[in-house]
XYZ file of C-alpha atoms in Angstrom:
691
model
C -107.047 96.401 -7.415
C -104.594 98.133 -4.684
C -102.360 100.177 -8.394
C -106.087 101.190 -9.639
C -106.310 102.532 -5.911
C -102.987 104.515 -6.018
C -103.516 105.458 -9.695
C -106.273 107.140 -8.744
C -105.200 108.456 -5.759
C -102.599 109.888 -8.364
C -104.889 111.758 -10.600
C -106.060 113.976 -7.706
C -109.381 113.169 -7.869
C -111.279 114.276 -4.360
C -112.982 111.554 -3.471
C -110.129 108.774 -3.432
C -108.445 110.742 -0.431
C -107.010 107.902 1.172
C -105.398 105.864 -2.116
C -102.456 105.389 -1.300
C -103.477 102.399 1.022
C -103.052 100.693 -2.270
C -99.455 100.896 -1.324
C -99.989 99.265 1.994
C -102.269 96.561 0.189
C -99.186 95.860 -1.999
C -96.662 95.622 0.417
C -98.797 92.620 2.106
C -99.418 90.895 -0.938
C -95.929 90.778 -1.559
C -95.009 89.314 1.842
C -97.769 86.639 1.148
C -96.376 86.172 -2.533
C -92.855 85.960 -1.446
C -92.576 83.987 1.591
C -95.118 81.694 -0.051
C -92.755 80.914 -2.594
C -89.727 80.496 -0.493
C -91.986 78.346 1.330
C -92.724 75.991 -1.234
C -89.585 76.119 -2.611
C -88.073 74.624 0.606
C -91.071 71.880 0.988
C -90.355 70.846 -2.249
C -86.358 70.567 -2.605
C -85.505 70.888 1.029
C -83.461 74.497 0.669
C -83.598 77.567 -0.660
C -81.528 78.816 -4.036
C -80.584 82.672 -3.247
C -78.591 82.908 -6.583
C -81.771 81.812 -8.313
C -84.077 83.711 -6.141
C -81.983 87.371 -6.779
C -82.304 86.306 -10.528
C -85.797 85.608 -10.958
C -86.387 88.984 -8.958
C -84.016 91.074 -11.125
C -85.905 89.335 -14.099
C -89.065 90.337 -12.812
C -88.520 93.808 -11.579
C -85.452 95.315 -13.573
C -86.702 96.073 -17.112
C -89.853 98.029 -16.418
C -88.021 99.719 -13.444
C -85.037 100.820 -15.768
C -87.163 101.640 -18.693
C -89.199 103.871 -16.122
C -85.842 105.481 -15.623
C -85.050 105.826 -19.091
C -88.212 107.545 -19.810
C -87.461 109.892 -17.085
C -84.065 110.903 -19.003
C -85.108 111.063 -21.977
C -88.140 113.565 -21.133
C -85.735 115.649 -18.862
C -83.423 115.976 -22.036
C -86.068 117.571 -23.788
C -86.861 120.091 -20.933
C -89.595 118.337 -18.957
C -89.058 118.211 -15.368
C -86.885 121.197 -15.603
C -87.835 122.543 -11.749
C -87.460 119.237 -9.746
C -84.304 119.740 -7.806
C -82.454 116.808 -7.348
C -83.106 114.427 -10.045
C -79.865 112.808 -10.335
C -79.636 111.947 -6.926
C -83.384 110.667 -7.252
C -82.089 108.146 -10.733
C -79.290 107.078 -8.275
C -81.578 106.378 -5.149
C -83.605 104.320 -7.389
C -80.387 101.844 -9.241
C -79.447 102.071 -5.770
C -82.883 100.880 -4.389
C -82.490 103.237 -1.518
C -84.710 106.034 -3.065
C -86.929 106.346 0.003
C -83.984 107.460 1.844
C -82.877 109.884 -0.547
C -86.502 111.352 0.289
C -86.602 111.281 3.580
C -83.480 112.802 4.269
C -84.191 115.970 1.846
C -86.824 118.765 2.426
C -89.828 117.068 0.656
C -92.422 115.718 2.236
C -95.302 112.938 1.050
C -97.647 116.176 1.692
C -96.102 117.327 -1.945
C -96.951 115.307 -3.853
C -98.886 117.581 -6.568
C -96.232 120.546 -6.780
C -94.783 121.710 -9.218
C -91.641 120.103 -8.229
C -92.448 116.870 -7.576
C -90.002 113.920 -8.650
C -90.940 112.241 -11.373
C -89.592 108.992 -9.371
C -91.275 110.306 -6.337
C -93.266 107.033 -6.404
C -90.034 104.097 -6.610
C -90.039 104.636 -2.736
C -92.171 102.146 -2.316
C -90.622 99.781 -4.753
C -87.207 100.850 -3.269
C -88.736 99.264 0.400
C -89.940 95.863 -1.826
C -86.465 95.472 -3.044
C -84.794 95.651 0.018
C -86.720 93.449 1.744
C -86.398 90.778 -0.882
C -82.818 90.924 -0.794
C -82.834 90.848 3.341
C -85.902 88.170 3.958
C -84.682 85.067 1.959
C -81.597 85.279 4.075
C -83.380 85.535 7.200
C -85.997 82.455 6.101
C -82.705 80.584 5.730
C -81.649 81.274 8.943
C -84.598 80.728 10.890
C -85.389 77.396 8.660
C -81.796 76.652 10.376
C -81.927 77.687 13.864
C -85.716 77.493 14.543
C -86.800 74.034 12.447
C -90.027 74.083 10.152
C -92.020 74.274 13.168
C -90.312 77.091 14.632
C -90.664 79.418 11.779
C -93.892 80.257 11.768
C -94.066 81.628 15.801
C -91.179 83.136 14.791
C -92.049 85.223 12.051
C -94.834 86.635 14.075
C -92.889 87.383 16.786
C -90.950 89.385 13.910
C -93.932 91.044 13.043
C -95.156 92.323 16.285
C -91.794 93.741 16.923
C -91.689 95.586 14.384
C -95.159 97.004 14.506
C -94.112 98.626 17.602
C -91.173 99.775 16.072
C -93.190 101.356 13.602
C -95.018 103.447 15.876
C -91.956 104.183 17.806
C -90.731 105.418 14.708
C -93.806 108.047 13.943
C -93.927 109.296 17.199
C -90.217 110.070 17.402
C -89.180 110.798 13.441
C -92.297 111.910 12.450
C -95.209 111.273 9.621
C -92.737 111.347 6.925
C -90.305 108.925 8.746
C -93.579 106.678 9.495
C -94.263 106.968 5.673
C -90.848 106.606 4.131
C -88.636 104.882 6.419
C -87.945 101.056 5.287
C -88.725 99.888 9.275
C -91.916 101.553 9.812
C -93.124 99.778 6.652
C -91.618 96.435 7.267
C -94.578 95.247 9.429
C -97.120 95.643 6.589
C -94.709 92.874 4.593
C -94.498 90.990 7.814
C -98.391 90.564 7.865
C -98.327 88.868 4.835
C -95.507 86.636 5.605
C -97.350 85.765 8.733
C -100.027 84.744 6.495
C -98.170 82.364 4.411
C -96.760 80.934 7.189
C -100.398 79.819 8.681
C -101.579 79.283 5.341
C -99.302 76.985 3.504
C -96.871 75.402 5.817
C -97.672 71.869 6.748
C -97.562 71.369 10.262
C -96.526 68.024 12.609
C -99.894 67.039 14.500
C -101.099 64.342 15.980
C -101.607 63.287 20.202
C -100.456 65.220 23.062
C -98.035 62.223 23.135
C -96.329 62.028 19.925
C -93.040 63.213 19.200
C -93.917 63.449 15.663
C -97.526 63.113 13.856
C -98.988 63.497 10.285
C -98.374 66.558 8.514
C -101.283 68.759 7.790
C -101.517 72.001 5.971
C -103.066 75.460 7.065
C -105.993 75.859 4.573
C -108.284 78.710 4.815
C -111.387 77.820 5.905
C -114.626 78.320 3.720
C -116.482 80.363 5.737
C -113.387 82.792 4.733
C -115.492 83.501 1.845
C -118.167 84.926 3.339
C -115.754 87.474 4.987
C -114.351 88.239 1.396
C -116.870 90.960 0.378
C -117.053 92.693 3.797
C -113.042 92.808 3.519
C -112.831 94.554 0.059
C -115.716 96.572 0.618
C -113.394 97.727 4.202
C -110.698 98.161 1.613
C -112.248 100.808 -0.426
C -114.002 102.682 2.274
C -110.751 103.546 4.163
C -109.778 104.469 0.405
C -112.121 106.806 0.295
C -112.486 108.118 3.597
C -109.230 108.782 5.140
C -107.247 112.185 4.485
C -104.436 112.110 2.200
C -102.205 114.345 4.669
C -103.080 112.553 8.083
C -103.838 109.436 9.925
C -102.760 106.002 10.619
C -100.151 105.850 7.483
C -98.398 108.874 9.358
C -98.456 107.752 12.232
C -97.451 104.268 12.166
C -100.172 102.300 12.368
C -101.115 100.884 8.982
C -100.120 97.102 10.546
C -103.345 97.498 11.566
C -104.913 97.764 8.364
C -102.388 95.094 6.695
C -104.700 92.755 8.756
C -107.418 93.792 7.151
C -105.528 93.390 3.763
C -103.871 90.081 5.214
C -107.855 88.795 5.884
C -108.846 90.128 2.024
C -106.105 88.543 1.104
C -106.301 84.854 3.147
C -110.504 85.272 1.700
C -109.509 85.049 -1.846
C -108.001 81.828 -1.491
C -111.437 80.463 -0.946
C -114.678 79.883 -3.531
C -116.295 83.366 -2.307
C -118.188 86.471 -4.151
C -114.792 88.381 -3.374
C -112.946 86.222 -5.571
C -115.160 85.858 -8.075
C -115.625 89.456 -8.656
C -111.479 90.221 -8.857
C -111.113 87.124 -10.996
C -113.085 89.271 -13.429
C -110.597 89.379 -16.855
C -110.198 92.988 -17.026
C -108.926 92.680 -13.176
C -106.962 89.748 -13.788
C -105.042 91.406 -16.895
C -104.533 94.418 -14.764
C -102.917 92.266 -12.166
C -100.516 90.937 -14.496
C -99.403 94.437 -15.837
C -99.633 96.274 -12.385
C -96.379 96.757 -11.877
C -95.654 98.248 -15.221
C -98.269 100.276 -14.189
C -96.995 101.542 -10.980
C -93.898 102.608 -12.527
C -94.854 104.381 -15.786
C -97.663 106.258 -14.366
C -96.266 108.741 -11.892
C -93.648 109.869 -14.933
C -96.671 110.438 -17.223
C -98.738 112.362 -14.644
C -96.176 114.571 -13.339
C -95.430 115.496 -17.579
C -99.045 115.833 -18.307
C -99.952 118.380 -14.992
C -96.627 120.123 -16.098
C -98.036 120.871 -19.418
C -101.401 122.197 -17.691
C -103.698 119.302 -17.740
C -105.978 118.804 -15.567
C -106.176 115.152 -14.139
C -109.464 115.353 -12.081
C -111.393 116.478 -15.087
C -112.342 113.936 -17.088
C -110.830 114.297 -20.150
C -107.051 114.682 -18.770
C -107.451 111.666 -16.508
C -108.683 109.601 -19.559
C -105.692 110.994 -21.449
C -103.090 110.265 -18.593
C -104.806 106.474 -17.721
C -104.257 105.935 -21.775
C -101.066 106.974 -22.348
C -99.761 105.099 -19.190
C -101.655 102.018 -20.389
C -100.121 102.105 -23.758
C -96.495 102.612 -22.728
C -97.326 99.821 -19.499
C -98.542 97.700 -22.567
C -95.372 97.452 -24.711
C -93.021 97.276 -22.090
C -94.851 94.244 -20.828
C -94.976 92.909 -24.339
C -91.426 93.457 -25.928
C -89.768 94.249 -22.668
C -90.517 92.473 -19.750
C -92.257 89.098 -20.742
C -89.226 87.904 -22.897
C -86.860 88.857 -20.686
C -88.638 87.189 -17.387
C -89.532 84.019 -19.375
C -85.940 83.760 -20.680
C -83.727 80.727 -19.230
C -80.369 82.936 -18.103
C -78.601 81.600 -15.520
C -78.263 83.581 -11.936
C -74.424 84.674 -13.306
C -75.228 86.540 -16.694
C -78.458 87.794 -15.279
C -76.271 89.561 -12.237
C -73.487 90.843 -15.422
C -76.786 92.209 -17.702
C -78.158 93.811 -14.751
C -74.916 95.826 -13.361
C -74.091 96.829 -17.024
C -77.498 98.107 -17.766
C -77.672 99.977 -14.491
C -74.413 101.177 -15.276
C -75.590 102.945 -18.313
C -78.696 104.425 -17.004
C -76.597 106.104 -14.484
C -74.091 107.278 -16.967
C -77.086 108.939 -19.341
C -78.747 110.307 -15.564
C -74.944 112.321 -15.308
C -74.801 113.299 -19.425
C -78.137 114.098 -20.354
C -80.156 114.856 -16.782
C -77.925 117.351 -15.097
C -79.333 118.816 -11.825
C -82.173 121.264 -12.495
C -80.901 124.644 -12.108
C -83.942 126.471 -10.477
C -86.322 128.462 -12.768
C -85.345 129.596 -15.905
C -85.631 132.486 -18.018
C -86.626 132.285 -21.601
C -83.493 134.542 -22.471
C -83.986 134.703 -26.333
C -87.756 135.542 -26.012
C -87.006 138.511 -23.292
C -84.244 139.791 -25.311
C -86.302 139.987 -28.499
C -88.998 142.505 -27.186
C -86.839 144.178 -24.446
C -86.743 147.787 -24.339
C -84.218 150.044 -26.577
C -83.042 152.867 -24.406
C -83.277 155.825 -25.898
C -80.761 157.902 -27.682
C -82.629 161.181 -27.613
C -86.184 162.546 -26.597
C -89.382 160.007 -26.775
C -91.711 160.232 -29.076
C -94.938 161.565 -26.752
C -97.358 158.682 -26.406
C -100.124 161.119 -26.565
C -100.863 165.126 -27.181
C -99.831 166.870 -24.217
C -102.830 168.065 -21.994
C -105.035 164.880 -23.601
C -106.465 162.989 -21.344
C -107.546 158.820 -22.697
C -110.420 156.958 -20.910
C -109.445 155.214 -17.588
C -108.076 151.525 -17.483
C -110.648 149.185 -16.504
C -110.082 147.472 -13.120
C -107.395 149.539 -11.915
C -106.990 152.719 -10.086
C -106.382 153.639 -6.125
C -107.342 150.842 -3.976
C -111.028 152.106 -3.718
C -112.065 153.252 -6.774
C -113.527 149.547 -7.639
C -111.787 149.455 -10.951
C -112.070 153.571 -11.808
C -108.480 154.805 -13.006
C -106.796 157.847 -12.786
C -108.978 159.355 -9.878
C -107.473 160.133 -6.343
C -110.999 160.127 -4.688
C -111.962 158.012 -2.253
C -114.682 155.522 -1.937
C -116.676 154.398 1.143
C -114.300 152.097 3.356
C -111.166 153.732 1.636
C -108.297 155.591 2.644
C -107.847 159.214 1.049
C -104.910 159.739 -0.945
C -102.931 162.890 -0.778
C -102.117 164.436 -4.101
C -98.287 163.866 -5.239
C -97.794 166.529 -7.884
C -95.908 165.373 -10.233
C -93.905 161.811 -10.856
C -91.260 161.644 -9.215
C -92.806 164.161 -6.029
C -92.270 162.757 -1.972
C -95.859 162.109 -0.610
C -96.309 162.694 2.902
C -97.008 159.157 4.587
C -100.615 159.306 6.027
C -101.457 157.323 8.960
C -102.095 153.770 7.435
C -105.987 153.170 6.865
C -107.179 149.370 6.727
C -108.350 149.225 2.464
C -109.892 145.800 1.557
C -112.711 146.973 -0.708
C -112.430 144.154 -3.359
C -111.304 145.333 -7.036
C -113.715 144.309 -10.028
C -111.716 143.784 -12.966
C -113.038 142.885 -16.449
C -112.229 139.413 -17.754
C -110.656 141.307 -21.569
C -109.723 144.442 -22.449
C -110.039 145.544 -25.981
C -106.491 146.969 -27.746
C -106.665 149.593 -29.342
C -104.798 151.529 -32.135
C -100.745 151.097 -31.729
C -99.481 154.326 -29.611
C -96.965 156.790 -31.811
C -94.297 154.544 -30.445
C -94.309 151.242 -28.797
C -95.134 151.237 -24.944
C -92.240 150.639 -22.630
C -93.312 148.293 -20.081
C -90.745 147.496 -17.499
C -91.519 144.741 -14.657
C -89.844 143.780 -11.281
C -90.346 140.609 -9.057
C -90.056 136.993 -8.450
C -90.680 133.753 -10.220
C -94.531 134.658 -10.486
C -93.675 138.186 -12.042
C -91.541 135.933 -14.850
C -94.056 133.775 -15.848
C -96.713 136.993 -16.037
C -93.714 138.563 -17.782
C -92.436 135.404 -20.447
C -96.563 135.772 -21.275
C -96.479 139.473 -21.963
C -93.080 138.987 -24.193
C -95.040 136.417 -25.813
C -97.526 138.945 -26.582
C -95.445 141.590 -27.414
C -93.818 139.476 -30.373
C -97.253 139.385 -31.927
C -97.401 143.095 -31.307
C -94.371 145.074 -32.035
C -95.989 148.483 -32.441
C -97.928 148.039 -29.038
C -95.407 147.493 -26.557
C -91.464 146.741 -25.445
C -91.134 144.777 -22.506
C -88.339 144.157 -20.292
C -87.714 142.214 -17.232
C -86.168 142.849 -13.623
C -86.176 139.478 -11.922
C -84.790 136.580 -9.267
C -85.928 133.372 -7.714
C -87.234 134.502 -4.246
C -86.933 138.275 -5.164
C -88.424 140.022 -2.099
C -89.256 143.687 -2.143
C -88.689 143.511 1.477
C -84.954 144.059 1.605
C -84.741 143.035 5.349
C -83.963 141.134 7.130
C -83.742 137.308 6.387
C -86.767 134.887 6.209
C -86.589 132.369 8.672
C -90.212 130.371 7.257
C -87.331 129.123 4.718
C -84.289 130.526 4.481
C -82.823 131.154 1.195
C -79.091 131.080 0.644
C -78.153 135.226 -1.234
C -82.015 135.849 -1.783
C -81.820 138.613 0.271
C -78.497 140.052 -1.661
C -79.916 139.016 -4.961
C -83.156 140.931 -3.884
C -81.137 144.196 -2.734
C -79.104 143.853 -6.042
C -82.241 143.618 -8.221
C -84.339 145.260 -6.512
C -82.793 148.390 -4.782
C -79.702 148.832 -7.778
C -80.544 147.498 -11.302
C -84.527 148.462 -11.057
C -83.437 151.691 -10.032
C -81.084 152.131 -12.927
C -83.039 150.514 -15.350
C -85.919 153.636 -14.752
C -83.077 155.908 -15.646
C -81.497 153.811 -18.331
C -84.799 152.783 -20.440
C -86.871 155.499 -19.558
C -90.151 152.904 -19.105
C -93.448 154.254 -19.501
C -95.013 152.056 -16.910
C -93.118 149.844 -14.150
C -95.016 146.702 -13.198
C -94.197 145.569 -9.713
C -94.772 141.684 -8.310
C -93.674 138.856 -5.714
C -96.162 136.508 -3.832
C -94.352 133.766 -2.030
C -91.760 135.288 0.125
C -93.181 138.732 0.394
C -95.505 136.679 3.482
C -92.650 134.236 5.104
C -91.704 134.967 8.444
C -89.309 137.026 9.279
C -86.595 138.421 12.361
C -85.643 142.106 12.771
C -83.981 141.289 16.075
C -83.659 138.267 18.325
C -85.512 140.183 20.914
C -88.733 140.111 18.959
C -87.888 136.698 17.328
C -89.925 136.049 14.296
C -92.626 137.918 12.948
C -95.441 137.227 10.484
C -97.714 139.515 8.148
C -100.257 139.031 11.127
C -98.061 141.168 13.525
C -98.841 144.675 13.237
C -95.324 145.191 13.548
C -94.065 143.326 10.188
C -97.797 145.253 8.806
C -96.150 147.927 9.295
C -92.783 147.265 8.208
C -93.992 145.891 5.128
C -95.960 149.112 4.192
C -93.149 151.164 4.625
C -91.041 148.997 2.397
C -93.435 149.874 -0.529
C -94.158 153.177 0.082
C -90.394 153.629 0.020
C -89.471 151.897 -3.339
C -92.916 153.373 -4.660
C -91.453 156.797 -3.761
C -87.783 155.828 -5.002
C -89.074 154.872 -8.704
C -91.355 157.779 -8.949
C -88.260 160.189 -7.973
C -86.048 157.954 -10.413
C -88.614 159.274 -13.536
C -90.958 156.526 -13.849
C -94.389 158.225 -15.014
C -96.109 155.164 -13.972
C -95.617 152.654 -10.649
C -98.593 149.496 -11.184
C -98.789 147.763 -8.020
C -100.091 143.491 -8.920
C -101.846 142.055 -6.168
C -100.903 138.648 -7.443
C -102.969 135.292 -7.262
C -103.147 133.587 -3.921
C -101.665 130.294 -3.981
C -103.659 127.331 -3.844
C -100.883 124.821 -3.282
C -99.858 122.730 -0.114
C -96.826 123.858 1.302
C -93.837 121.845 3.552
C -94.730 124.671 6.082
C -98.031 124.551 7.438
C -98.032 128.044 8.449
C -97.985 128.942 5.043
C -101.013 127.526 3.972
C -102.880 130.532 6.239
C -104.599 132.561 3.821
C -105.021 135.139 5.816
C -100.820 135.825 5.228
C -101.992 136.416 1.921
C -104.585 138.612 2.389
C -102.812 140.910 4.842
C -99.986 141.039 2.042
C -103.219 142.330 -0.722
C -104.296 145.172 2.163
C -100.893 146.430 2.744
C -100.753 146.752 -1.394
C -104.208 148.576 -1.563
C -103.366 150.868 1.646
C -99.794 151.937 -0.456
C -101.525 152.371 -3.695
C -104.317 154.563 -1.676
C -101.787 156.889 -0.856
C -100.993 157.837 -3.800
C -102.661 160.088 -6.776
C -102.985 159.176 -10.191
C -99.094 157.926 -10.993
C -99.410 154.912 -9.020
C -101.936 152.392 -9.556
C -103.333 148.681 -8.749
C -104.053 145.229 -10.933
C -105.922 143.323 -8.796
C -104.252 140.112 -10.730
C -105.716 137.797 -7.869
C -109.539 139.007 -8.891
C -109.197 138.937 -12.362
C -108.110 135.061 -12.267
C -111.030 134.683 -10.089
C -113.374 136.355 -12.435
C -111.838 134.558 -15.360
C -112.562 131.367 -13.712
C -108.900 130.198 -13.481
C -108.029 130.855 -9.572
C -107.732 126.794 -8.488
C -107.159 125.564 -12.413
C -104.166 123.698 -12.926
C -103.717 124.572 -16.459
C -103.314 127.514 -15.356
C -101.152 127.104 -12.543
C -99.844 123.391 -11.843
C -98.002 124.534 -9.262
C -100.722 126.554 -7.624
C -98.417 129.311 -7.876
C -96.900 129.848 -11.277
C -98.963 130.999 -13.898
C -98.517 127.855 -16.603
C -96.896 128.925 -20.210
C -100.865 129.165 -21.334
C -102.230 130.819 -18.879
C -99.801 133.094 -18.943
C -100.383 133.774 -23.012
C -104.342 133.994 -22.550
C -103.897 136.579 -19.459
C -101.838 138.777 -22.076
C -103.542 138.659 -24.842
C -107.002 138.770 -23.369
C -106.164 141.205 -20.538
C -102.692 142.093 -19.347
C -101.534 143.262 -22.603
C -104.012 145.669 -23.497
C -104.696 146.791 -19.783
C -100.892 148.310 -20.013
C -100.815 149.884 -23.255
C -103.762 151.623 -22.108
C -101.986 152.469 -18.458
C -99.522 153.788 -20.489
C -101.728 156.463 -22.350
C -103.096 157.888 -19.584
C -102.988 161.624 -19.183
């Protein structure tokens, strides 16, 4: 049952927000089962064989665990998980069973679970905590049995559970929610609650009259009335899984030991006949329980891989495919690898040797085959195949001198409600003074907020080929790159329509000062000044594009600090807003002065991701950015137009479609291709033909 809660939670369905509690249930169950095994061994043999215990754990856990790593490494060698930073470190963390500490020492958060850079090894954190427990707990039990004897073990374990519960709350308050979720000491009490239950239920106790020093042994059976509690406990666990929020609540405040008491009561109820025991004995659930470890290991890499390919796992089709692929991989692993290894009669020493050799091989493969991702990479071969060929003489005109081409749908100044080529105003918009010829220097008027939405058609028909291919120069950040690669694929299919050249850098910004303080990126401003401030203007003169398209998203709205006296400013601050407005005006005028016949500012799609920094989730940041873009475009006449890609994505029904933006920010390959074919490619060609 617990693994099903986790799988449903990881699909992202909205009604299973607390499915992560399945991990807590499994922690408590593991503590109960492992402690029961240790107690049973001590009761029957008078001792605990540490070598035998560790060998059994290795044969039980290592095969599927290493296969999961191999799956990720092989997929990485074929280009999957390319944007995941620190994947090699994650592999090492998994092999050495400390991945939870690797994650805690990094910059990610458990709230980033469904982002584009989520590690396919993210889920190993819970296995690492269990494995750390497995290494230490038998030693603790051996020590308690020697020091406290049989009579004192239960009291010692319960006292240890209470002490670690207090520690968990302190960790949450002092070190924050990520430590409360990932740190081993913070999650240990959930396991120890199960261990305490095992001591109370499975350990025989000496009882007799008060005066007797020794009495007869009596077990600690679960009372039969607990069978009546089973259905109630099961319903409460499921209710918590569907009602608790995913990014806050007891899991992040150190109070999961309280939930562990509920899990323990359910486990106790299942030890006696009852409706809950009958329900959970249903053969399909029993079968899932047998392969639950493999299901947990393999499901997350499969889910991440499918999301990278644009699958929506919350949709019935996507969920079915994800579950089916996970089941297939799990069954194959269980039947042909896990079971043969688990049922082997190897002695401890050969088991340790084989485990060490296989782990070393996987580590070596991760170094050779799975190098760390180098950030977002452009498809240089594709972009080179459609790039603008610098003219060696005068260019053939795109249209006869003095001709007028019909307006482009969905463009124009910020208040034109979709019409193009006009400098007139609509109600609620600012008046746009004429600029004269391209390259003119307009007077900068007082900024008047312009927020009238621009209507856009879902598709634009592709007209006859122009006298020569339209020359489109795009510039911006990685969101621009993804859109441009879709355009490049389109231009490859329509070589008589357009040539595309791209100037981009990861994190590129049109605000060339000052540094970002929300999430400082080393070298970001230097790269932006080189690409936007220098190379872009040089490319306008060298390539003589017909259209220059500008687009940047995330870094435009991050907090910045111009001076110590002012402190950090966000887009909601009038000073930030004014400086953004002036920076965009300055870049536009410099491009026109450099000879760009047409400049198109793109209103980028509003991100729908969950950010590390809560402030970045504020929709007002992006609304301010979009308003400034409209104001800047409204300052100019027909030479500068607005492309509201945010409105287009909404009109096309893809604003929150993970098949279009798997990470909530960048267009997927499929999304960019459809955008270019249905709308953007024909739109830019028509835009260039405007006279």
